[in-house]
Every structure is written in structure tokens, then in C-alpha cells.
PDB file of C-alpha atoms in Angstrom:
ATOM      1  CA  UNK A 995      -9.328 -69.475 -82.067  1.00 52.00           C
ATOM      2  CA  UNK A 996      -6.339 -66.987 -81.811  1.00 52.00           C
ATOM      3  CA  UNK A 997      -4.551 -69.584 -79.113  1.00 59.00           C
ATOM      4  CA  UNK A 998      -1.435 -70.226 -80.876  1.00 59.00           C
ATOM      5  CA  UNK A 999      -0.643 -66.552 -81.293  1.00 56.00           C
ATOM      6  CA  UNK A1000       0.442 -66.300 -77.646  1.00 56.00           C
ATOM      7  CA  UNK A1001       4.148 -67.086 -76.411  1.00 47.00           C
ATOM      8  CA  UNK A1002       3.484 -69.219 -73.930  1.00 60.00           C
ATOM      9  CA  UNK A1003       3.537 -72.712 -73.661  1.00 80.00           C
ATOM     10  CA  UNK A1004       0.443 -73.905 -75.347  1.00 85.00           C
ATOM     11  CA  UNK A1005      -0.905 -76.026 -72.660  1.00 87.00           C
ATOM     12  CA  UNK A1006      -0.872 -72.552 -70.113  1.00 90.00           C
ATOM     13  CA  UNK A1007      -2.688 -71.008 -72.853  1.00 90.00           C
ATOM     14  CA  UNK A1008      -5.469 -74.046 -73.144  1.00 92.00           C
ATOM     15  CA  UNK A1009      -6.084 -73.942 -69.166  1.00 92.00           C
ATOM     16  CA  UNK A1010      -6.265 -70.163 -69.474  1.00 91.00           C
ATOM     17  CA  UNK A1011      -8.789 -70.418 -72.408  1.00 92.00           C
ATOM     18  CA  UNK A1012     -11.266 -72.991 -70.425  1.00 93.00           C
ATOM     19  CA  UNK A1013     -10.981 -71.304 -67.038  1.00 91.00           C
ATOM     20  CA  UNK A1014     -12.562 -68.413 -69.563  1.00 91.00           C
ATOM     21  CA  UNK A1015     -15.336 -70.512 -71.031  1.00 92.00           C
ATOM     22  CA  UNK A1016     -15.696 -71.166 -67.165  1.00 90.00           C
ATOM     23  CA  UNK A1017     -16.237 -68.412 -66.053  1.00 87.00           C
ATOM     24  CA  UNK A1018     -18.062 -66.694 -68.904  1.00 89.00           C
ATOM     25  CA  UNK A1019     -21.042 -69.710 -68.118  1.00 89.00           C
ATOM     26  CA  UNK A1020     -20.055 -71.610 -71.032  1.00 92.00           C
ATOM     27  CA  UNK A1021     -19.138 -74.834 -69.259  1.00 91.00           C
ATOM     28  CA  UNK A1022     -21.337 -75.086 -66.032  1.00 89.00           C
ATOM     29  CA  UNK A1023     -20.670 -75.925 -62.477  1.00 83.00           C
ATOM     30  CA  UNK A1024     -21.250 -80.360 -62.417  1.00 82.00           C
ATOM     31  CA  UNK A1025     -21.691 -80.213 -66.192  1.00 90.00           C
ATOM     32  CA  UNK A1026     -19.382 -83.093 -68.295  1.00 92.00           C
ATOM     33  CA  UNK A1027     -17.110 -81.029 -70.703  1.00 94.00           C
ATOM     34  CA  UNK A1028     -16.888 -81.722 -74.671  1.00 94.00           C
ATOM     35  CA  UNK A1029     -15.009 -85.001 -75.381  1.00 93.00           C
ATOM     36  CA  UNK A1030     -11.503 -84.764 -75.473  1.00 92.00           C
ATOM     37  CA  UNK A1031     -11.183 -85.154 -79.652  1.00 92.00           C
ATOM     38  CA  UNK A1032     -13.954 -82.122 -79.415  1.00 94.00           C
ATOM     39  CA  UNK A1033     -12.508 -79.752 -77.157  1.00 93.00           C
ATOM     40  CA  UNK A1034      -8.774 -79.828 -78.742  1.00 92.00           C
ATOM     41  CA  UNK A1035     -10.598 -79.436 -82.203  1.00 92.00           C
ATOM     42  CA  UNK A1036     -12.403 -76.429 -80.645  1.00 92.00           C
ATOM     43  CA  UNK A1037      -8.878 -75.129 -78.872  1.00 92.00           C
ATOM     44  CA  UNK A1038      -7.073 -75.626 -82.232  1.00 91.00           C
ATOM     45  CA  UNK A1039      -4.368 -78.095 -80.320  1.00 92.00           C
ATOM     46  CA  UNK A1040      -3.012 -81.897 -79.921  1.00 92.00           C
ATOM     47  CA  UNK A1041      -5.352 -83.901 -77.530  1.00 91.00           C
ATOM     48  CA  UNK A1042      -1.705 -84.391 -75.988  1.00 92.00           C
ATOM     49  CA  UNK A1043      -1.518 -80.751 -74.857  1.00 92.00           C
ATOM     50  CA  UNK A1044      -5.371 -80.760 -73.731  1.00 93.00           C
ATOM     51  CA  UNK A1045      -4.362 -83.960 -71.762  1.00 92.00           C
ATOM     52  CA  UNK A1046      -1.576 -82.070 -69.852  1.00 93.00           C
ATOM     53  CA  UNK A1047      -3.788 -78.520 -69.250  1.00 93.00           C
ATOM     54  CA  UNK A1048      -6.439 -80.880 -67.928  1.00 94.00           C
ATOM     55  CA  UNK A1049      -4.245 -82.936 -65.580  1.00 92.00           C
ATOM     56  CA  UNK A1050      -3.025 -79.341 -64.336  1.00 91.00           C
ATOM     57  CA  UNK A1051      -6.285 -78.436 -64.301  1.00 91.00           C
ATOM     58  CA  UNK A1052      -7.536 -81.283 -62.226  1.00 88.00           C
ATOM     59  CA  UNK A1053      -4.323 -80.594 -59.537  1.00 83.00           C
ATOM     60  CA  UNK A1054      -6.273 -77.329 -59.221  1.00 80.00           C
ATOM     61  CA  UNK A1055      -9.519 -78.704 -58.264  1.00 78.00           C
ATOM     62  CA  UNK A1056     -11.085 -76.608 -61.341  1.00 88.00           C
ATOM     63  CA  UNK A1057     -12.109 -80.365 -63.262  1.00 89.00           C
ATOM     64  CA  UNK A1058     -12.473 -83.907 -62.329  1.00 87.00           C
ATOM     65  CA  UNK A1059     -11.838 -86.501 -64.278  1.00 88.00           C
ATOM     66  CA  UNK A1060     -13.279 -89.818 -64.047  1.00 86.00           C
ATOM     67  CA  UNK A1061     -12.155 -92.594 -66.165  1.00 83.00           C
ATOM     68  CA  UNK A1062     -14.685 -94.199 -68.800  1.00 84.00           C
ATOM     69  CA  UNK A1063     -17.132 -91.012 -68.088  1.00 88.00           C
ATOM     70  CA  UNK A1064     -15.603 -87.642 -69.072  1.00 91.00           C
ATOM     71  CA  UNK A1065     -14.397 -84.780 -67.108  1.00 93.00           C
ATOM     72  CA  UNK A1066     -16.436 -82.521 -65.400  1.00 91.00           C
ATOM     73  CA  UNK A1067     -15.969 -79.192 -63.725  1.00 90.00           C
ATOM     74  CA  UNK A1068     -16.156 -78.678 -60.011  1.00 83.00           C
ATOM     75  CA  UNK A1069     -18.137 -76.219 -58.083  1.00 78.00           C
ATOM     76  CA  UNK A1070     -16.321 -73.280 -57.289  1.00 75.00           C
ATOM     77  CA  UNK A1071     -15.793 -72.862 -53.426  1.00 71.00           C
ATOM     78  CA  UNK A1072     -18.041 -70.944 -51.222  1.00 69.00           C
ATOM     79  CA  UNK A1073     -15.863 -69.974 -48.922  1.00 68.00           C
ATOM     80  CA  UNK A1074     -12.379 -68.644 -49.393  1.00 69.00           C
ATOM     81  CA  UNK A1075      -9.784 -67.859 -46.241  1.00 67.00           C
ATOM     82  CA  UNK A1076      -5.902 -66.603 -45.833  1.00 64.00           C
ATOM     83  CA  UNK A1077      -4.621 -69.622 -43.425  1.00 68.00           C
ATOM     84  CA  UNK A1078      -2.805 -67.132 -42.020  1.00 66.00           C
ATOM     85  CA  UNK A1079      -5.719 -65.869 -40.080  1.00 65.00           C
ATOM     86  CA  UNK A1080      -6.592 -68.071 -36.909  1.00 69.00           C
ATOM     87  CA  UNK A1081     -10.519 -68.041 -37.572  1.00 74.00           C
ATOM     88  CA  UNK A1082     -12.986 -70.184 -36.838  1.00 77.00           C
ATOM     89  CA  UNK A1083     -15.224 -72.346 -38.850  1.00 82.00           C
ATOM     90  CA  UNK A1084     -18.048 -70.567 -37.213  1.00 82.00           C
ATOM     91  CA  UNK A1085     -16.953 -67.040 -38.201  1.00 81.00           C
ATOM     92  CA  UNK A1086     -15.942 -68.581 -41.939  1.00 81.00           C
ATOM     93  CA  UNK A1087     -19.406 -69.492 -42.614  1.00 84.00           C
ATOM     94  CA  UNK A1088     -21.338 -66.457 -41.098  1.00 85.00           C
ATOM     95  CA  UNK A1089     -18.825 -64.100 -43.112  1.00 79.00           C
ATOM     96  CA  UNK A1090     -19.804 -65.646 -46.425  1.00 78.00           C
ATOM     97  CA  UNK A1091     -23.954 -64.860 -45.471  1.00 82.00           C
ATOM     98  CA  UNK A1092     -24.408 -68.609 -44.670  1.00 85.00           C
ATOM     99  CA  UNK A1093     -26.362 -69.303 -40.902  1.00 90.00           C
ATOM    100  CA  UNK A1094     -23.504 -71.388 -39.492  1.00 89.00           C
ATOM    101  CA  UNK A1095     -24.487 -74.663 -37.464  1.00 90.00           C
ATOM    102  CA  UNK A1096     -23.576 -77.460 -35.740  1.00 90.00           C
ATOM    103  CA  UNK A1097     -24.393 -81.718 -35.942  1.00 91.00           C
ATOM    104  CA  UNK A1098     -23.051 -83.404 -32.373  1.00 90.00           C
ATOM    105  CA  UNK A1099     -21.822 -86.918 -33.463  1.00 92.00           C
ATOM    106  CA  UNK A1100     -20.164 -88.025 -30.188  1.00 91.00           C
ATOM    107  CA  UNK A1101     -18.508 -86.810 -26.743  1.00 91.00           C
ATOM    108  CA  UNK A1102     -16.381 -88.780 -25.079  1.00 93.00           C
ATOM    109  CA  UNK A1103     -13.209 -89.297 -22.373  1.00 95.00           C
ATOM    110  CA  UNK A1104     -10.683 -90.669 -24.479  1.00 96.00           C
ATOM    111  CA  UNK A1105      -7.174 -91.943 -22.941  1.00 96.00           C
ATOM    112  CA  UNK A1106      -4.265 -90.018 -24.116  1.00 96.00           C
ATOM    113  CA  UNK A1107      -1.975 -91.830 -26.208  1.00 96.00           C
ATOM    114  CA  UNK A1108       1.964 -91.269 -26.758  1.00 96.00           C
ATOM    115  CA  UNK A1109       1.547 -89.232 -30.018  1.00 95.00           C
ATOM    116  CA  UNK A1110      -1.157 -87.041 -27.757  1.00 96.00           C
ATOM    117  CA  UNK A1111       1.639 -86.800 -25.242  1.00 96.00           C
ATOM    118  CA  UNK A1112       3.962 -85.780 -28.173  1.00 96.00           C
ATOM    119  CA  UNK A1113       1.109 -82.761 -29.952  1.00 95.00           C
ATOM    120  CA  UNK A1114       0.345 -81.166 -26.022  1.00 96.00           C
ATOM    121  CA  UNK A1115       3.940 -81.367 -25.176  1.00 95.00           C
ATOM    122  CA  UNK A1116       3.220 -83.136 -21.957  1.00 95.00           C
ATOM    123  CA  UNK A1117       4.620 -86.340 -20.594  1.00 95.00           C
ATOM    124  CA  UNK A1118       1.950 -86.992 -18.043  1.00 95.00           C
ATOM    125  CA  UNK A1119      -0.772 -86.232 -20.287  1.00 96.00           C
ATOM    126  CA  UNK A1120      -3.467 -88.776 -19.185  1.00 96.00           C
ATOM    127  CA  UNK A1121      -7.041 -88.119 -20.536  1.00 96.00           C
ATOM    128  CA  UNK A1122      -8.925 -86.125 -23.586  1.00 96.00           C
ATOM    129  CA  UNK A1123     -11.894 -84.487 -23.855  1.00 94.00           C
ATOM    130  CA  UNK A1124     -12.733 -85.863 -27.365  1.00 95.00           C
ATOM    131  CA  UNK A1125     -15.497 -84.096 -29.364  1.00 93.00           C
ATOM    132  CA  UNK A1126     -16.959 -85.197 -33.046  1.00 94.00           C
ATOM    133  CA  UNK A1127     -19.242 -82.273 -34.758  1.00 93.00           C
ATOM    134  CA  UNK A1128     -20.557 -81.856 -38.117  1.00 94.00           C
ATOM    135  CA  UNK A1129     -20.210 -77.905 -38.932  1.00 92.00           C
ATOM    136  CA  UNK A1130     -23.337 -77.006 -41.532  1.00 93.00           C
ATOM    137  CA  UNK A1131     -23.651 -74.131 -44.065  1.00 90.00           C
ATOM    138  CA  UNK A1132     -27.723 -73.128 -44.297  1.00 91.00           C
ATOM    139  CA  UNK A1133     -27.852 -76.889 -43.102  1.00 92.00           C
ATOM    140  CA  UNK A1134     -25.885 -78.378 -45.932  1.00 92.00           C
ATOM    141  CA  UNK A1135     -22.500 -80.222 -44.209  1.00 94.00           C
ATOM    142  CA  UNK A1136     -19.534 -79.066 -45.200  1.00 93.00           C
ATOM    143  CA  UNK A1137     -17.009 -79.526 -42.316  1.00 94.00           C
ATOM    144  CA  UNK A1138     -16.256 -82.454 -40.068  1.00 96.00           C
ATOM    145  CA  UNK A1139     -14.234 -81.683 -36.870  1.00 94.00           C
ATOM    146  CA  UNK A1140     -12.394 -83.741 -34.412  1.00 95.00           C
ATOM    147  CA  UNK A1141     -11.294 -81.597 -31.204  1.00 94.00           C
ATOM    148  CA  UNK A1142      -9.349 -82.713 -28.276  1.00 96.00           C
ATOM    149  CA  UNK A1143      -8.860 -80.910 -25.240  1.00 95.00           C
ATOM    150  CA  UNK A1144      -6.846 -82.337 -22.009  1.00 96.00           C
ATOM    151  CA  UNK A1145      -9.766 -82.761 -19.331  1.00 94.00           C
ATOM    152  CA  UNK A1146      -8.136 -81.090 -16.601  1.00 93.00           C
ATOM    153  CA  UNK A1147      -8.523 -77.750 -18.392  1.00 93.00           C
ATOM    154  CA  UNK A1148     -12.079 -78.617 -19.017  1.00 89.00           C
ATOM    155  CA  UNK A1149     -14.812 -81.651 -18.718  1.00 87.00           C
ATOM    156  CA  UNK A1150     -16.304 -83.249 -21.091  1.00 89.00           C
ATOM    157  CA  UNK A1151     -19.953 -82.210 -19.586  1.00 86.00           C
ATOM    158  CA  UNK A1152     -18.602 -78.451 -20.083  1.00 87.00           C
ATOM    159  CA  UNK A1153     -18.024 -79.045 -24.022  1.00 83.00           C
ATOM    160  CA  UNK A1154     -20.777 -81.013 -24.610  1.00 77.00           C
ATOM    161  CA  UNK A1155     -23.402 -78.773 -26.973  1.00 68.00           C
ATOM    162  CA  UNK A1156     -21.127 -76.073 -27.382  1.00 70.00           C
ATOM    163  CA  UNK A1157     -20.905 -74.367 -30.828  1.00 68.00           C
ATOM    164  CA  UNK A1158     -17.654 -72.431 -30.589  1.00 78.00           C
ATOM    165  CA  UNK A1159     -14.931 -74.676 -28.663  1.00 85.00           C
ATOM    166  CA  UNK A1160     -12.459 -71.189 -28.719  1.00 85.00           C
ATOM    167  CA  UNK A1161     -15.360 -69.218 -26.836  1.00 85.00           C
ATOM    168  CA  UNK A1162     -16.157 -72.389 -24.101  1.00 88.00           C
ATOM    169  CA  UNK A1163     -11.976 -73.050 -23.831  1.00 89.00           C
ATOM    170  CA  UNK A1164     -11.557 -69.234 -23.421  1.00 90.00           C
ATOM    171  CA  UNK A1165     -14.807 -68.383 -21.163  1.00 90.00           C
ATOM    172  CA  UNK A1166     -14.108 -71.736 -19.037  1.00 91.00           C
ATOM    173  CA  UNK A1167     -10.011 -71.419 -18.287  1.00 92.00           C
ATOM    174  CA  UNK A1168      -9.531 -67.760 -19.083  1.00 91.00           C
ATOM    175  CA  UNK A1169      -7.424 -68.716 -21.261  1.00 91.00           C
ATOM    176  CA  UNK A1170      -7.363 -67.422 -24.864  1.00 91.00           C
ATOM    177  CA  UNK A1171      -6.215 -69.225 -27.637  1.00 91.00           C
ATOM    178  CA  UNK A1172      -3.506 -66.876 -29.803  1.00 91.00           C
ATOM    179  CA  UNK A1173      -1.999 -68.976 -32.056  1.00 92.00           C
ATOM    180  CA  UNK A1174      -2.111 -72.403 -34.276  1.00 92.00           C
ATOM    181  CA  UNK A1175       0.700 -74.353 -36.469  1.00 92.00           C
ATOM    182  CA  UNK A1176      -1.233 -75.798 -38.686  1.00 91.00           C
ATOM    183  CA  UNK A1177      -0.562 -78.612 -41.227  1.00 91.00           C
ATOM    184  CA  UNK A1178      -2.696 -79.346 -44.475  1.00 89.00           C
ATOM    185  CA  UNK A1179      -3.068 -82.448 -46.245  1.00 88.00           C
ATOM    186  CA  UNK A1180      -5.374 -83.759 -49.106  1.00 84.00           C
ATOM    187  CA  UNK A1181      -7.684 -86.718 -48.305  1.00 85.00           C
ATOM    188  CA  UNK A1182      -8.964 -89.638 -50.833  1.00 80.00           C
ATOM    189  CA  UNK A1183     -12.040 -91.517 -49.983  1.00 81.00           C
ATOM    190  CA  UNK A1184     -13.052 -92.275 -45.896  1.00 87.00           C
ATOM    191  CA  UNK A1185     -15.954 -94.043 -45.885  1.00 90.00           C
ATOM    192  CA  UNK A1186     -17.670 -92.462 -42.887  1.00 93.00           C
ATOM    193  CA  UNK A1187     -16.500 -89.138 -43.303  1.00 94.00           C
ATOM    194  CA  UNK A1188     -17.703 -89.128 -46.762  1.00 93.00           C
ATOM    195  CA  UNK A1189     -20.771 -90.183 -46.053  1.00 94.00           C
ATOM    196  CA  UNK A1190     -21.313 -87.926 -43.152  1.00 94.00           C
ATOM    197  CA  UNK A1191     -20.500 -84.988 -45.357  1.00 94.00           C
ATOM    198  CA  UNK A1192     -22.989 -86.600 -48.104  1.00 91.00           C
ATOM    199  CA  UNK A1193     -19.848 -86.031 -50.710  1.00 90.00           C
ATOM    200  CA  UNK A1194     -18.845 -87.761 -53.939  1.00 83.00           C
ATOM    201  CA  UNK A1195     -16.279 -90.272 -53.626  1.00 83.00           C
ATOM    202  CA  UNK A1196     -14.084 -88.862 -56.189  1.00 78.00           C
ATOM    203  CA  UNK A1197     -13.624 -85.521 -54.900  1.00 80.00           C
ATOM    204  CA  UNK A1198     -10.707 -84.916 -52.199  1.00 82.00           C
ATOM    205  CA  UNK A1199     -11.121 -83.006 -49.177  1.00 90.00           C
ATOM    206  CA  UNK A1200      -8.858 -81.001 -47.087  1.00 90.00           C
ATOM    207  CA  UNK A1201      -7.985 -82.186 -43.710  1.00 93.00           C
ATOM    208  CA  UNK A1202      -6.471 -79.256 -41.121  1.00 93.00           C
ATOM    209  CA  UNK A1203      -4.525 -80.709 -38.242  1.00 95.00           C
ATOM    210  CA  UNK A1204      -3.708 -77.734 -35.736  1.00 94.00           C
ATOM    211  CA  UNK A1205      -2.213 -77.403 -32.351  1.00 96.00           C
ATOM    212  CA  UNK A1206      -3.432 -74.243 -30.649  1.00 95.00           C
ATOM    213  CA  UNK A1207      -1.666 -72.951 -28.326  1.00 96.00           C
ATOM    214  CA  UNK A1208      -2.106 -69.832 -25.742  1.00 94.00           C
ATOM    215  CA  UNK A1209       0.259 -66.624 -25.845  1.00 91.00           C
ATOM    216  CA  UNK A1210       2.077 -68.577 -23.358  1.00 93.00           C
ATOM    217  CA  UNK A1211       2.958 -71.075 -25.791  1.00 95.00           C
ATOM    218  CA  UNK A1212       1.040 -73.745 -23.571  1.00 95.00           C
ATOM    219  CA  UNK A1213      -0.884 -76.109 -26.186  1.00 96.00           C
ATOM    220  CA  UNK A1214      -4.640 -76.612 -25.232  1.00 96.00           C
ATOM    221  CA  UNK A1215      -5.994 -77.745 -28.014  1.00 95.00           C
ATOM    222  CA  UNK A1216      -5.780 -80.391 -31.055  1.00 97.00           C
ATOM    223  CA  UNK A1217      -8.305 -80.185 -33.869  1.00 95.00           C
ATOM    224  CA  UNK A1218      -8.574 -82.218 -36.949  1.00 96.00           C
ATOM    225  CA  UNK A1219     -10.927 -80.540 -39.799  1.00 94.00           C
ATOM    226  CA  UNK A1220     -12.015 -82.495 -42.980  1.00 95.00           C
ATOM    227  CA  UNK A1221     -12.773 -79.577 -45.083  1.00 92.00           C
ATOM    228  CA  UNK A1222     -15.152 -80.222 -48.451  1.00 90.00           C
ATOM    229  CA  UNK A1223     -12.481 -79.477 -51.206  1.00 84.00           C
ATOM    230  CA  UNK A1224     -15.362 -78.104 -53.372  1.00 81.00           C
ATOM    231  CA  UNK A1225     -17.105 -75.404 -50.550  1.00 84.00           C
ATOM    232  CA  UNK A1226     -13.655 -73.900 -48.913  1.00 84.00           C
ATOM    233  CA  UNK A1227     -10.044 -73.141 -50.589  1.00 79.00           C
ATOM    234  CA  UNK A1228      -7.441 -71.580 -48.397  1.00 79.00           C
ATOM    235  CA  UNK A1229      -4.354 -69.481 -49.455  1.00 74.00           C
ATOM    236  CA  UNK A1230      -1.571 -67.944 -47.743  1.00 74.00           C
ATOM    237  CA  UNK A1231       0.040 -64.698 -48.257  1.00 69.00           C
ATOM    238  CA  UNK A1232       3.597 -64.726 -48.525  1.00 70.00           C
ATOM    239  CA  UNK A1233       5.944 -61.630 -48.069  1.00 69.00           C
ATOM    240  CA  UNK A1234       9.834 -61.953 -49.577  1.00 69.00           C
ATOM    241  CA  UNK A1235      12.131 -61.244 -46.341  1.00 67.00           C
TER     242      UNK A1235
END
């Protein structure tokens, strides 16, 4: 191995040279990676500096590491989206050749509660329309979404079976959703949610909280989206102002 004869720091050079082996097929997707004394043998380098590039590694969602077992790398994701696009789950699926569908776990009138109040911007906000889905990917799951919707824009019994919430919200109030601030946050283990997205308890997932709003700034809609860490990655392009 040549890894030394780059400048860099070495452990940068280590993550570099297995996201290589990687992607050339020598380490496969779920497969346990050499032990640590073998793989900083093979890389020429302290098990201290493999220790760090896998940590980094791990942060990255490229390896998983479970203690007393090994480490083992992750699938890479299916689908891949700029944040910056308001898209839906729907259109995310179908655009990476996937038939896109849907699980109905519950629909119900839920009472609106002060931080409800807060997220719709609206004091006498009194009742939800609360829906619970299971979004599949050629019937595998892969997303599980929690939308809320004040009922006076529309009834539960009007979102009820629906695939697309945008297209019922927008054919039902005329309203069309333009915009969403959106906040991301890692998730450890849930116990339903993992089990309703039949995922490992080691592996994080990616919640989405978003406030939609229309092009009149009015918010209509509050969805939560668990996101399996291992099928979608999001990015965000940034431009220096």
C-alpha cells in the first residue's frame, strides 16, 4: 500500500482507501469488514488511526459498528434528494424506477394542542386531521409519515385513502402548497416505528419535521417523516452570498 505517500492526514487517507475497496465490490453491502488488527495491517497504519477513519466513517452512515461483533458496511441509499426541492415522497420513489405505495395505519380527529397552536400560527386552533401512512418502495417500507391538517380546511373522511396529501389539500381548498421550513434530526431506536419499517435496531433514521405553508404564508400543513437512513440521504446545495 502506497497510503503513507499522501500529505494528508493519514486517517482521511484510510477512509478514502476503504470507501475505494467499497466501491470497487471488495467489501460488500451487509458484509462484516476484516478485524480491526487485519485491516490496519492491510492499510499499513496504527489500529488508532483505523479507529478514528472508522468512527468518521460511521458519522457518515458508510459502516456500523456494533460492539463485540465487528463493523459492517451499510447499504448505500436508494434514493438521493436536494432538500431544497419541496418534493414529495411519492414523486421521490417513482423518480428512482420504484412503484411508489402507500400502508394506512390510522385516521383520526385529534385535539389541537398548544405546540399545534404554536407550528399553524393560530391561537384558536381547535382540531387536526391526523393521518399515519406507511410509504412503500416495490412494497418494501421505507418511510413512515405523520400528517396533520386543521379540519376546517379539510375532513378527515376527505383524507382518508388518499396517496398524495399535497394533491387532496390542493384539489380540496384550492390551495397550493409553495413552500416548507423544514428541520432534520437523527433518530435512535422507536420501538413501533422500527418495527413498522421492519429495520435493524442499530441503524438511525432520519426524521423530517416540516411546516408547509401556501404562497400566502398561511401554514396548512405539519408532517413528520421517519426516513430509513439506509434507502434515502438528502443534501443541500449551498451558494456563497
Amino acid at each position: 500500500m502506497s497510503i503513507r505517500a499522501d500529505a494528508r492526514h493519514l486517517y482521511l487517507q484510510v477512509i478514502d482507501e476503504i470507501r475505494k475497496e467499497i466501491d470497487r465490490g471488495v467489501y460488500l453491502e451487509n458484509e462484516k469488514l476484516p478485524s480491526e488488527y487485519e485491516l490496519s495491517k492491510h492499510l499499513g497504519v496504527s489500529r488508532a488511526t483505523l479507529r478514528e477513519a472508522l468512527r468518521i466513517l460511521e458519522e457518515d452512515n458508510v459502516v456500523t459498528r456494533r460492539h463485540g461483533v465487528g463493523t459492517f458496511v451499510n447499504p448505500k441509499p436508494i434514493f438521493s434528494s436536494g432538500i431544497e426541492e419541496l418534493t414529495s415522497v411519492t414523486q421521490m420513489i417513482e423518480q428512482s424506477g420504484k412503484v411508489a405505495g402507500t400502508q394506512y395505519l390510522s385516521a383520526e380527529v385529534v385535539q389541537a394542542t398548544d405546540e399545534d397552536r404554536s407550528k399553524f400560527n393560530n391561537q384558536s386552533l381547535t382540531s387536526l386531521s391526523k393521518i399515519e401512512r406507511v410509504r412503500t418502495a416495490d412494497n418494501d417500507p421505507v418511510v413512515f409519515c405523520i400528517d396533520k391538517i386543521p379540519t376546517k380546511l379539510i375532513p378527515i373522511e376527505v383524507l382518508r385513502d388518499e396517496a398524495s396529501i399535497f394533491n387532496v389539500f390542493e384539489s380540496y381548498t384550492k390551495k397550493r402548497v409553495a413552500y416548507a421550513v423544514t428541520y432534520i434530526e437523527p433518530v435512535s431506536y422507536h420501538d413501533r416505528i422500527y418495527s413498522i419499517l421492519n429495520y435493524a435496531s442499530d441503524q438511525p433514521l432520519l426524521l423530517l419535521k416540516q411546516v408547509h405553508y401556501t404562497s400566502d404564508d398561511e401554514p396548512v400543513l405539519y408532517s413528520s417523516n421517519y426516513f430509513r437512513a439506509d434507502t434515502f440521504s438528502f443534501y443541500v446545495l449551498r451558494k456563497r452570498v
